[in-house]
Short mmCIF file of C-alpha atoms in Angstrom, two decimals:
data_model
loop_
_atom_site.label_atom_id
_atom_site.label_comp_id
_atom_site.label_asym_id
_atom_site.label_seq_id
_atom_site.Cartn_x
_atom_site.Cartn_y
_atom_site.Cartn_z
CA MET A 1 11.10 38.37 36.41
CA THR A 2 11.88 35.22 33.97
CA ASP A 3 9.32 34.08 31.30
CA ALA A 4 8.42 31.07 33.46
CA ARG A 5 7.67 33.00 36.59
CA HIS A 6 5.54 35.23 34.42
CA SER A 7 3.40 32.40 33.13
CA ALA A 8 3.18 31.26 36.96
CA ARG A 9 1.88 34.21 37.90
CA GLY A 10 -0.57 34.40 35.04
CA ILE A 11 -1.46 30.81 35.72
CA ALA A 12 -2.37 31.56 39.33
CA LEU A 13 -4.37 34.49 38.76
CA VAL A 14 -6.36 32.40 35.93
CA LEU A 15 -7.07 29.71 38.49
CA MET A 16 -7.82 32.23 41.30
CA ALA A 17 -10.44 33.69 38.87
CA ALA A 18 -12.10 30.25 37.98
CA MET A 19 -12.67 29.69 41.68
CA LEU A 20 -14.62 32.77 41.89
CA TRP A 21 -16.85 31.87 38.92
CA GLY A 22 -17.30 28.17 40.70
CA THR A 23 -19.60 29.87 42.93
CA THR A 24 -21.86 31.45 40.26
CA GLY A 25 -24.12 28.46 39.86
CA THR A 26 -24.42 27.91 43.72
CA ALA A 27 -25.53 31.81 43.65
CA GLN A 28 -28.06 31.90 40.90
CA SER A 29 -29.82 28.72 42.60
CA LEU A 30 -30.64 30.87 45.44
CA ALA A 31 -32.47 33.61 43.07
CA PRO A 32 -36.01 33.38 43.31
CA ALA A 33 -37.89 31.46 40.14
CA THR A 34 -39.46 34.69 39.04
CA LEU A 35 -36.13 36.65 38.35
CA SER A 36 -35.57 35.82 34.63
CA PRO A 37 -32.35 34.63 33.55
CA TYR A 38 -31.52 36.92 31.16
CA TRP A 39 -31.95 39.72 33.93
CA VAL A 40 -29.22 37.89 36.07
CA GLY A 41 -26.95 37.60 33.27
CA SER A 42 -27.46 41.42 32.47
CA LEU A 43 -27.72 43.15 36.05
CA ARG A 44 -24.40 41.77 36.79
CA LEU A 45 -22.58 43.32 34.09
CA VAL A 46 -24.05 46.36 35.31
CA ILE A 47 -22.95 46.17 38.83
CA ALA A 48 -19.35 44.76 37.40
CA SER A 49 -19.13 48.04 35.40
CA GLY A 50 -19.74 50.10 38.36
CA PHE A 51 -17.10 48.31 40.13
CA PHE A 52 -14.63 48.73 37.35
CA ALA A 53 -15.59 52.21 37.05
CA LEU A 54 -14.50 52.99 40.52
CA LEU A 55 -11.12 51.41 40.13
CA ALA A 56 -10.37 53.15 37.03
CA LEU A 57 -10.80 56.49 38.91
CA GLY A 58 -7.94 55.42 40.78
CA ALA A 59 -5.76 53.58 37.50
CA PRO A 60 -2.91 55.60 36.17
CA ALA A 61 -3.68 56.75 32.75
CA ARG A 62 -2.49 55.11 29.84
CA SER A 63 -1.50 57.18 26.53
CA GLY A 64 -2.14 55.45 23.11
CA ALA A 65 -4.92 54.68 20.70
CA TRP A 66 -7.88 52.71 21.82
CA HIS A 67 -8.51 49.62 19.65
CA TRP A 68 -12.20 49.68 18.74
CA PRO A 69 -12.71 46.68 16.99
CA PRO A 70 -11.50 43.95 19.63
CA VAL A 71 -13.52 46.60 22.27
CA LEU A 72 -16.70 46.23 20.36
CA LEU A 73 -16.34 42.29 19.76
CA ALA A 74 -15.31 41.88 22.96
CA GLY A 75 -18.08 43.56 24.58
CA VAL A 76 -20.66 41.62 22.22
CA SER A 77 -19.20 38.61 23.09
CA ILE A 78 -19.70 38.90 27.06
CA ALA A 79 -22.90 40.18 26.45
CA VAL A 80 -23.82 37.10 24.47
CA TYR A 81 -22.04 34.79 26.98
CA ASN A 82 -23.90 36.14 29.82
CA LEU A 83 -27.47 35.94 28.39
CA SER A 84 -26.71 32.43 27.10
CA PHE A 85 -24.91 31.10 29.67
CA PHE A 86 -27.53 31.57 32.23
CA ALA A 87 -30.56 30.82 30.28
CA GLY A 88 -28.88 27.32 28.72
CA VAL A 89 -28.20 26.69 32.63
CA ARG A 90 -31.74 27.26 33.48
CA ALA A 91 -32.55 25.10 30.68
CA SER A 92 -29.83 21.98 30.96
CA GLY A 93 -29.49 22.10 34.45
CA VAL A 94 -26.23 23.81 36.14
CA ALA A 95 -24.30 20.87 36.44
CA LEU A 96 -24.88 19.57 32.51
CA GLY A 97 -24.82 22.98 31.43
CA THR A 98 -21.79 24.46 32.99
CA ALA A 99 -20.26 21.15 31.59
CA ILE A 100 -21.27 22.26 28.12
CA ALA A 101 -20.63 25.71 27.72
CA ILE A 102 -17.03 25.71 30.03
CA GLY A 103 -16.26 22.47 28.34
CA SER A 104 -16.59 23.74 24.58
CA GLY A 105 -14.95 26.97 25.18
CA PRO A 106 -11.45 25.55 25.41
CA ILE A 107 -12.24 23.41 22.28
CA TRP A 108 -13.16 26.72 20.43
CA ALA A 109 -10.12 28.82 21.75
CA GLY A 110 -8.05 26.36 20.51
CA LEU A 111 -9.52 26.28 17.14
CA LEU A 112 -9.74 30.38 17.10
CA GLN A 113 -6.19 30.67 17.98
CA THR A 114 -4.90 28.01 15.22
CA LEU A 115 -7.23 30.50 12.86
CA LEU A 116 -5.20 33.80 13.86
CA THR A 117 -1.94 32.37 14.66
CA ARG A 118 -1.95 30.01 11.66
CA ARG A 119 0.03 27.49 14.11
CA LEU A 120 -1.89 24.71 16.31
CA PRO A 121 -1.23 25.08 20.01
CA ALA A 122 1.54 22.23 21.37
CA PRO A 123 0.09 18.57 21.77
CA LEU A 124 0.55 18.60 25.15
CA TRP A 125 -2.00 21.20 25.46
CA TRP A 126 -4.29 19.43 23.30
CA LEU A 127 -3.93 16.29 25.56
CA GLY A 128 -4.41 18.10 28.84
CA THR A 129 -7.43 20.41 27.32
CA LEU A 130 -9.55 17.11 25.99
CA VAL A 131 -8.96 14.98 29.28
CA SER A 132 -10.32 18.22 31.17
CA VAL A 133 -13.28 18.54 29.05
CA ALA A 134 -13.97 14.92 29.37
CA GLY A 135 -13.38 14.96 33.15
CA GLY A 136 -16.12 17.80 33.19
CA VAL A 137 -18.81 15.84 31.14
CA ALA A 138 -18.22 12.87 33.60
CA MET A 139 -18.63 15.44 36.62
CA ALA A 140 -21.63 16.63 35.21
CA LEU A 141 -23.19 13.11 34.21
CA GLY A 142 -22.48 12.01 37.79
CA GLN A 143 -24.01 14.96 39.35
CA SER A 144 -27.31 15.22 37.38
CA GLY A 145 -27.39 11.24 37.18
CA GLY A 146 -27.61 10.93 33.75
CA LEU A 147 -27.78 12.49 30.41
CA ARG A 148 -30.82 14.60 30.08
CA LEU A 149 -30.02 16.77 26.65
CA GLN A 150 -32.50 19.55 25.38
CA ALA A 151 -31.95 20.99 22.31
CA GLY A 152 -32.54 24.14 23.21
CA GLY A 153 -30.36 24.54 26.45
CA VAL A 154 -27.62 22.36 24.44
CA ALA A 155 -27.61 24.85 21.78
CA LEU A 156 -27.23 28.05 23.88
CA CYS A 157 -24.37 26.38 25.91
CA LEU A 158 -22.24 25.90 23.07
CA LEU A 159 -23.04 29.46 22.01
CA ALA A 160 -21.74 30.63 25.60
CA GLY A 161 -18.65 28.47 25.05
CA LEU A 162 -17.63 30.34 21.76
CA CYS A 163 -18.51 33.57 23.38
CA TYR A 164 -16.39 33.13 26.13
CA ALA A 165 -13.50 31.89 23.84
CA VAL A 166 -13.92 34.86 21.23
CA TYR A 167 -13.99 37.16 24.38
CA ALA A 168 -10.80 35.56 25.95
CA LEU A 169 -8.91 36.09 22.48
CA ALA A 170 -10.09 39.65 22.17
CA ASN A 171 -9.41 40.49 25.82
CA LYS A 172 -5.87 39.15 25.41
CA HIS A 173 -4.89 41.90 22.84
CA LEU A 174 -7.02 44.81 24.88
CA VAL A 175 -5.24 43.85 28.18
CA LEU A 176 -1.64 44.24 26.78
CA ALA A 177 -2.43 47.65 25.31
CA LEU A 178 -4.57 49.05 27.97
CA GLY A 179 -4.52 47.40 30.96
CA PRO A 180 -6.88 45.21 32.87
CA VAL A 181 -8.72 47.90 34.33
CA ARG A 182 -9.64 50.12 31.59
CA THR A 183 -10.38 46.92 29.21
CA ASN A 184 -12.49 45.52 31.65
CA LEU A 185 -14.56 48.80 32.49
CA VAL A 186 -14.59 49.69 28.58
CA VAL A 187 -15.83 45.96 27.76
CA PHE A 188 -18.21 45.53 30.27
CA VAL A 189 -19.88 48.88 30.06
CA GLY A 190 -20.38 48.16 26.00
CA ALA A 191 -21.82 44.55 27.22
CA SER A 192 -24.10 46.21 29.78
CA LEU A 193 -25.68 48.45 27.01
CA ILE A 194 -26.19 45.48 24.96
CA SER A 195 -27.62 42.96 27.32
CA VAL A 196 -29.77 45.27 29.42
CA PRO A 197 -32.10 45.78 26.51
CA MET A 198 -32.12 42.37 25.02
CA ALA A 199 -33.19 41.44 28.62
CA TRP A 200 -36.10 43.51 28.59
CA VAL A 201 -37.08 41.86 25.30
CA LEU A 202 -36.31 38.30 26.15
CA GLY A 203 -37.26 38.45 30.00
CA GLY A 204 -39.86 41.05 30.27
CA PRO A 205 -39.92 43.51 33.09
CA LEU A 206 -37.82 43.38 35.87
CA GLN A 207 -39.08 41.39 39.09
CA ALA A 208 -36.51 41.80 41.92
CA GLY A 209 -36.78 41.70 45.42
CA THR A 210 -34.71 41.63 48.19
CA GLN A 211 -33.25 38.19 47.64
CA SER A 212 -32.72 38.79 44.35
CA TRP A 213 -30.69 41.87 44.51
CA ALA A 214 -28.48 40.28 47.16
CA VAL A 215 -27.93 37.52 44.63
CA VAL A 216 -26.96 40.05 41.97
CA ALA A 217 -24.78 42.12 43.87
CA PHE A 218 -22.53 39.17 44.70
CA LEU A 219 -22.80 37.53 41.11
CA GLY A 220 -21.75 41.45 39.99
CA LEU A 221 -19.18 42.09 42.57
CA VAL A 222 -17.61 38.74 43.37
CA SER A 223 -18.17 36.27 40.37
CA THR A 224 -17.96 38.74 37.67
CA GLY A 225 -15.65 41.85 38.73
CA ILE A 226 -13.25 40.73 40.87
CA SER A 227 -12.95 37.41 39.03
CA TYR A 228 -12.82 39.25 35.67
CA LEU A 229 -9.87 41.60 37.04
CA LEU A 230 -7.96 38.72 37.90
CA PHE A 231 -8.74 37.10 34.70
CA SER A 232 -7.69 39.85 32.64
CA SER A 233 -4.50 40.57 34.78
CA GLY A 234 -3.72 36.79 34.15
CA LEU A 235 -3.72 36.88 30.42
CA ARG A 236 -0.92 39.27 30.16
CA HIS A 237 1.21 36.60 30.96
CA ILE A 238 -0.13 33.11 29.18
CA SER A 239 -1.92 32.58 25.76
CA GLY A 240 -5.46 33.01 25.42
CA ALA A 241 -5.96 29.26 24.47
CA THR A 242 -4.49 28.35 27.91
CA GLY A 243 -6.61 30.88 29.80
CA VAL A 244 -9.83 29.48 28.63
CA THR A 245 -8.65 25.86 29.53
CA LEU A 246 -7.83 27.08 33.03
CA ALA A 247 -11.36 28.15 33.28
CA LEU A 248 -12.24 24.23 33.93
CA GLY A 249 -11.16 25.29 37.74
CA GLU A 250 -14.64 26.94 37.75
CA PRO A 251 -16.68 23.31 38.03
CA VAL A 252 -14.07 21.74 40.32
CA THR A 253 -14.68 24.59 42.80
CA ALA A 254 -18.71 24.20 42.14
CA PHE A 255 -18.31 20.62 42.83
CA MET A 256 -16.33 20.83 45.98
CA LEU A 257 -18.93 23.37 47.17
CA ALA A 258 -21.69 21.10 46.52
CA VAL A 259 -19.78 18.10 48.34
CA TRP A 260 -18.47 20.67 51.27
CA VAL A 261 -20.91 23.28 51.94
CA VAL A 262 -24.33 21.54 50.34
CA GLY A 263 -23.51 18.23 51.64
CA GLU A 264 -24.34 16.53 48.36
CA ARG A 265 -23.40 12.82 48.18
CA GLN A 266 -21.59 12.45 44.53
CA GLN A 267 -21.63 9.10 41.98
CA LEU A 268 -18.15 7.43 41.32
CA LEU A 269 -18.50 8.76 37.86
CA ALA A 270 -18.38 12.42 39.37
CA TRP A 271 -15.44 11.94 41.47
CA LEU A 272 -13.29 9.95 38.53
CA GLY A 273 -14.25 13.18 36.42
CA LEU A 274 -12.91 15.46 39.14
CA ALA A 275 -9.71 13.78 38.82
CA ALA A 276 -9.39 14.01 35.35
CA VAL A 277 -10.15 17.59 35.29
CA ILE A 278 -7.25 18.12 37.75
CA ALA A 279 -4.91 15.75 35.83
CA GLY A 280 -5.77 17.57 32.37
CA LEU A 281 -5.24 20.91 33.82
CA LEU A 282 -2.06 20.00 35.11
CA VAL A 283 -0.76 18.70 31.93
CA VAL A 284 -2.13 22.33 30.40
CA ILE A 285 0.02 23.99 32.81
CA ALA A 286 3.14 21.97 31.96
CA ALA A 287 2.78 22.78 28.20
CA GLU A 288 2.13 26.65 29.26
CA MET A 289 5.61 26.29 31.19
CA ARG A 290 7.60 24.42 28.71
CA SER A 291 6.19 27.33 26.06
CA ALA A 292 7.39 29.81 28.47
CA ARG A 293 10.92 28.46 29.02
#
């Protein structure tokens, strides 16, 4: 398989992961208000860890040394990402919170990758990324009907974007050495051990009924387990920064679900933002394919 075909496969896998992530906000909105967002983020990590543990039972063993520093870095990053993302979205609203968290991720990733490799990503990548991020902001403003910033919520969402970028770059290193299943298993188990005590401290005792567990089970198995397996598999073939940018397919999916499933009527600004996100993603894909060739 040529490098270009490898890249095309990686792009497709990451986009499929982003589509599954796009169901997160809708699913979270179905959870009862009594369920703390900190517990939502933590429990989905626990369920995803069980999912990866089952997959690991049938996965072929790999020889080689474990890369504990990036494992710990990825685990801490994904734990803080989940806690800050769900809390930030609760404070800022689903549309705006998701736009800030997911939109800031590619910028963080581009800057971090530049520091690590001492080389800026291609100008075409920056163009596509900035267009997509701007489109994501326009989508959020069009859906929310205005700009309603809450300082704490914005800070949490920006922290979530930074942690997601750190996780993606560390995950890129790990998945090449350990494979997608073992990488996600050790990262999510570590993240669960960190996030559950934090959820207890920040969110109080767990209060979850049948509806809460149904929502968390979906988030853990589908929006986290399957999606992160696809994402990690895709990162084997594309750059970490490109993987983070392609995650902007998440708000596109969430937007379409709101229109087709929920029946929401969107403003013109939101539709223009949707077009900008898609156009920017196409530019980023072109930049990645050009690099592969």
